CSV table of C-alpha atoms and ligand atoms in Angstrom, one decimal:
chain,number,residue,atom,x,y,z
A,1,UNK,CA,-49.6,-14.3,12.8
A,2,UNK,CA,-46.7,-12.3,14.2
A,3,UNK,CA,-46.6,-10.8,17.6
A,4,UNK,CA,-44.3,-8.5,19.6
A,5,UNK,CA,-42.0,-10.1,22.2
A,6,UNK,CA,-39.3,-8.7,24.4
A,7,UNK,CA,-36.1,-10.4,25.5
A,8,UNK,CA,-32.6,-9.5,26.4
A,9,UNK,CA,-30.4,-10.5,23.5
A,10,UNK,CA,-26.6,-10.5,24.0
A,11,UNK,CA,-27.1,-8.1,26.9
A,12,UNK,CA,-29.4,-5.6,25.0
A,13,UNK,CA,-33.1,-5.2,25.6
A,14,UNK,CA,-34.7,-6.2,22.3
A,15,UNK,CA,-38.2,-6.1,20.9
A,16,UNK,CA,-39.0,-8.5,18.1
A,17,UNK,CA,-42.1,-8.8,15.9
A,18,UNK,CA,-42.0,-12.5,15.0
A,19,UNK,CA,-44.3,-15.5,14.7
A,20,UNK,CA,-44.4,-17.0,18.2
A,21,UNK,CA,-43.7,-20.5,16.8
A,22,UNK,CA,-40.8,-19.5,14.6
A,23,UNK,CA,-37.7,-21.4,15.7
A,24,UNK,CA,-35.3,-19.4,17.9
A,25,UNK,CA,-32.5,-20.5,15.5
A,26,UNK,CA,-34.4,-18.8,12.5
A,27,UNK,CA,-35.3,-15.8,14.6
A,28,UNK,CA,-31.6,-15.2,15.4
A,29,UNK,CA,-30.3,-15.8,12.0
A,30,UNK,CA,-33.1,-14.2,9.9
A,31,UNK,CA,-34.5,-11.5,12.0
A,32,UNK,CA,-31.5,-10.5,14.1
A,33,UNK,CA,-28.7,-11.2,11.6
A,34,UNK,CA,-26.9,-13.3,14.2
A,35,UNK,CA,-25.6,-15.9,11.8
A,36,UNK,CA,-22.9,-17.2,14.2
A,37,UNK,CA,-25.4,-19.7,15.4
A,38,UNK,CA,-25.4,-22.6,13.0
A,39,UNK,CA,-27.9,-25.2,11.8
A,40,UNK,CA,-26.7,-28.8,11.6
A,41,UNK,CA,-29.4,-31.4,11.9
A,42,UNK,CA,-32.3,-29.2,12.6
A,43,UNK,CA,-33.8,-31.7,14.9
A,44,UNK,CA,-32.0,-31.5,18.3
A,45,UNK,CA,-29.3,-34.1,17.7
A,46,UNK,CA,-26.1,-32.2,16.9
A,47,UNK,CA,-25.8,-29.2,19.2
A,48,UNK,CA,-24.5,-26.9,16.4
A,49,UNK,CA,-27.3,-24.4,17.2
A,50,UNK,CA,-26.6,-24.2,20.9
A,51,UNK,CA,-27.3,-20.8,22.5
A,52,UNK,CA,-27.7,-19.9,26.2
A,53,UNK,CA,-31.1,-19.1,27.5
A,54,UNK,CA,-30.8,-17.6,31.1
A,55,UNK,CA,-27.4,-19.2,31.2
A,56,UNK,CA,-28.5,-22.7,30.2
A,57,UNK,CA,-27.5,-24.2,26.9
A,58,UNK,CA,-30.4,-25.1,24.6
A,59,UNK,CA,-30.8,-26.3,21.0
A,60,UNK,CA,-32.3,-23.2,19.4
A,61,UNK,CA,-33.6,-25.4,16.5
A,62,UNK,CA,-36.1,-26.9,19.0
A,63,UNK,CA,-37.2,-23.7,20.9
A,64,UNK,CA,-40.1,-21.7,19.6
A,65,UNK,CA,-39.6,-17.9,19.9
A,66,UNK,CA,-42.5,-17.5,22.4
A,67,UNK,CA,-40.5,-19.6,24.8
A,68,UNK,CA,-37.8,-17.0,25.2
A,69,UNK,CA,-40.1,-14.0,25.8
A,70,UNK,CA,-38.6,-12.1,28.8
A,71,UNK,CA,-35.5,-14.3,28.9
A,72,UNK,CA,-31.8,-13.6,28.5
A,73,UNK,CA,-30.5,-15.1,25.3
A,74,UNK,CA,-26.7,-15.2,24.6
A,75,UNK,CA,-25.3,-16.2,21.2
A,76,UNK,CA,-21.7,-16.6,20.1
A,77,UNK,CA,-21.8,-12.9,19.1
A,78,UNK,CA,-22.5,-12.0,22.7
A,79,UNK,CA,-19.0,-13.1,23.6
A,80,UNK,CA,-17.6,-10.4,21.4
A,81,UNK,CA,-14.7,-12.5,20.1
A,82,UNK,CA,-13.0,-11.8,23.5
A,83,UNK,CA,-13.9,-14.9,25.5
A,84,UNK,CA,-10.8,-16.9,26.4
A,85,UNK,CA,-12.4,-20.0,24.9
A,86,UNK,CA,-12.5,-18.4,21.5
A,87,UNK,CA,-8.8,-17.9,21.4
A,88,UNK,CA,-8.1,-21.3,22.9
A,89,UNK,CA,-10.2,-23.1,20.2
A,90,UNK,CA,-8.1,-21.5,17.5
A,91,UNK,CA,-4.8,-22.1,19.3
A,92,UNK,CA,-5.4,-25.7,20.2
A,93,UNK,CA,-7.1,-26.9,17.1
A,94,UNK,CA,-10.6,-27.1,18.6
A,95,UNK,CA,-12.0,-25.4,15.6
A,96,UNK,CA,-11.5,-27.0,12.1
A,97,UNK,CA,-14.4,-26.6,9.7
A,98,UNK,CA,-16.1,-24.4,12.4
A,99,UNK,CA,-19.7,-25.6,12.0
A,100,UNK,CA,-19.9,-27.1,15.4
A,101,UNK,CA,-17.6,-24.5,17.0
A,102,UNK,CA,-20.1,-21.8,18.1
A,103,UNK,CA,-22.3,-24.4,19.7
A,104,UNK,CA,-19.4,-26.1,21.3
A,105,UNK,CA,-18.1,-22.8,22.8
A,106,UNK,CA,-21.6,-21.8,24.1
A,107,UNK,CA,-22.0,-25.3,25.7
A,108,UNK,CA,-18.5,-24.8,27.2
A,109,UNK,CA,-19.3,-21.3,28.5
A,110,UNK,CA,-22.1,-22.9,30.5
A,111,UNK,CA,-19.7,-25.2,32.3
A,112,UNK,CA,-18.3,-22.2,34.2
A,113,UNK,CA,-14.6,-21.6,34.9
A,114,UNK,CA,-13.2,-24.8,36.3
A,115,UNK,CA,-14.8,-27.8,34.7
A,116,UNK,CA,-13.2,-31.2,35.2
A,117,UNK,CA,-12.5,-33.4,32.2
A,118,UNK,CA,-15.5,-35.5,33.2
A,119,UNK,CA,-17.7,-32.4,33.3
A,120,UNK,CA,-16.5,-31.3,29.9
A,121,UNK,CA,-17.2,-34.7,28.4
A,122,UNK,CA,-20.7,-34.8,29.9
A,123,UNK,CA,-21.4,-31.1,29.2
A,124,UNK,CA,-20.5,-31.5,25.6
A,125,UNK,CA,-22.1,-34.9,25.1
A,126,UNK,CA,-24.9,-33.3,23.0
A,127,UNK,CA,-22.6,-31.5,20.7
A,128,UNK,CA,-21.3,-33.4,17.7
A,129,UNK,CA,-18.1,-32.7,15.7
A,130,UNK,CA,-17.1,-34.5,12.5
A,131,UNK,CA,-13.6,-33.0,12.3
A,132,UNK,CA,-11.6,-32.9,15.5
A,133,UNK,CA,-12.1,-36.3,17.2
A,134,UNK,CA,-13.1,-34.3,20.3
A,135,UNK,CA,-9.7,-34.4,22.0
A,136,UNK,CA,-8.6,-31.0,20.6
A,137,UNK,CA,-11.9,-29.5,21.9
A,138,UNK,CA,-11.4,-30.9,25.3
A,139,UNK,CA,-7.8,-29.6,25.2
A,140,UNK,CA,-9.0,-26.2,24.2
A,141,UNK,CA,-11.4,-26.0,27.1
A,142,UNK,CA,-8.8,-27.4,29.6
A,143,UNK,CA,-6.3,-24.8,28.3
A,144,UNK,CA,-8.8,-22.0,28.9
A,145,UNK,CA,-9.3,-23.2,32.4
A,146,UNK,CA,-5.6,-23.4,33.1
A,147,UNK,CA,-5.1,-20.0,31.4
A,148,UNK,CA,-7.8,-18.5,33.7
A,149,UNK,CA,-6.3,-20.1,36.7
A,150,UNK,CA,-2.8,-18.8,35.7
A,151,UNK,CA,-4.3,-15.3,35.4
A,152,UNK,CA,-6.1,-15.6,38.7
A,153,UNK,CA,-2.9,-16.8,40.4
A,154,UNK,CA,-1.0,-13.8,38.8
A,155,UNK,CA,-3.7,-11.4,40.0
A,156,UNK,CA,-3.5,-12.8,43.5
A,157,UNK,CA,0.3,-12.6,43.5
A,158,UNK,CA,0.1,-9.0,42.4
A,159,UNK,CA,-2.5,-8.2,45.1
A,160,UNK,CA,-0.4,-10.0,47.8
A,161,UNK,CA,2.8,-8.1,46.8
A,162,UNK,CA,0.9,-4.8,46.8
A,163,UNK,CA,-0.6,-5.4,50.3
A,164,UNK,CA,2.8,-6.6,51.5
A,165,UNK,CA,4.5,-3.4,50.2
A,166,UNK,CA,1.9,-1.2,51.9
A,167,UNK,CA,2.4,-3.1,55.1
A,168,UNK,CA,6.2,-2.6,54.9
A,169,UNK,CA,5.7,1.1,54.2
A,170,UNK,CA,3.6,1.7,57.3
A,171,UNK,CA,6.2,0.9,60.0
A,172,UNK,CA,8.8,2.9,58.1
A,173,UNK,CA,6.5,6.0,58.3
A,174,UNK,CA,5.8,5.3,61.9
A,175,UNK,CA,9.4,4.9,62.8
A,176,UNK,CA,10.2,8.2,61.0
A,177,UNK,CA,7.7,10.0,63.2
A,178,UNK,CA,8.8,8.6,66.5
A,179,UNK,CA,12.5,9.2,65.8
A,180,UNK,CA,12.0,13.0,65.8
B,201,LIG,S1,-29.3,-27.9,14.4
B,201,LIG,FE1,-30.1,-27.9,16.4
B,201,LIG,S2,-29.4,-29.6,17.4
B,201,LIG,FE2,-28.7,-29.9,15.3
B,202,LIG,S1,-14.8,-28.5,13.5
B,202,LIG,FE1,-16.0,-29.4,11.8
B,202,LIG,S2,-17.7,-30.3,12.8
B,202,LIG,FE2,-16.5,-29.7,14.5
């Protein structure tokens, strides 16, 4: 028995005609062709199938489709390959065979911009990796955080120097007027 359901999938309003008890993991992979979300254990133990539902990481192998009706679901495809974490995982060896990687990245996205090492460890405790020994994954996330911070600092510096320049310009114009 299939039924219609609506959700926002990777930012797009989507209507699906699916069995309400079909696993979200299968809905994503089979009905939506979003095969970036992987199946590992299929029983909520490994985190390979992690996606975000309303910003919260969930194991999509445990979630029936009906539970995400009206929700915002984000998969690895929703990051468009442009999220800084994706580049950092490649650069710092956080991705090896790649099976755990989409789930790791989605769980890491949910940690926000400035997670501490402790928050990273706790946030990723439900995501298993057989290849990396975890340190490369932690390093990748930490590098992203530092990269973002470096970018923030650069942007703040540029803004400060622009506002400094416009402050410096103002008195010169004023002085020019009064000297006439
Ligand atoms: S496949 Fe879902 S937790 Fe392992
Ligand atoms: S990179 Fe292979 S399981 Fe994590």
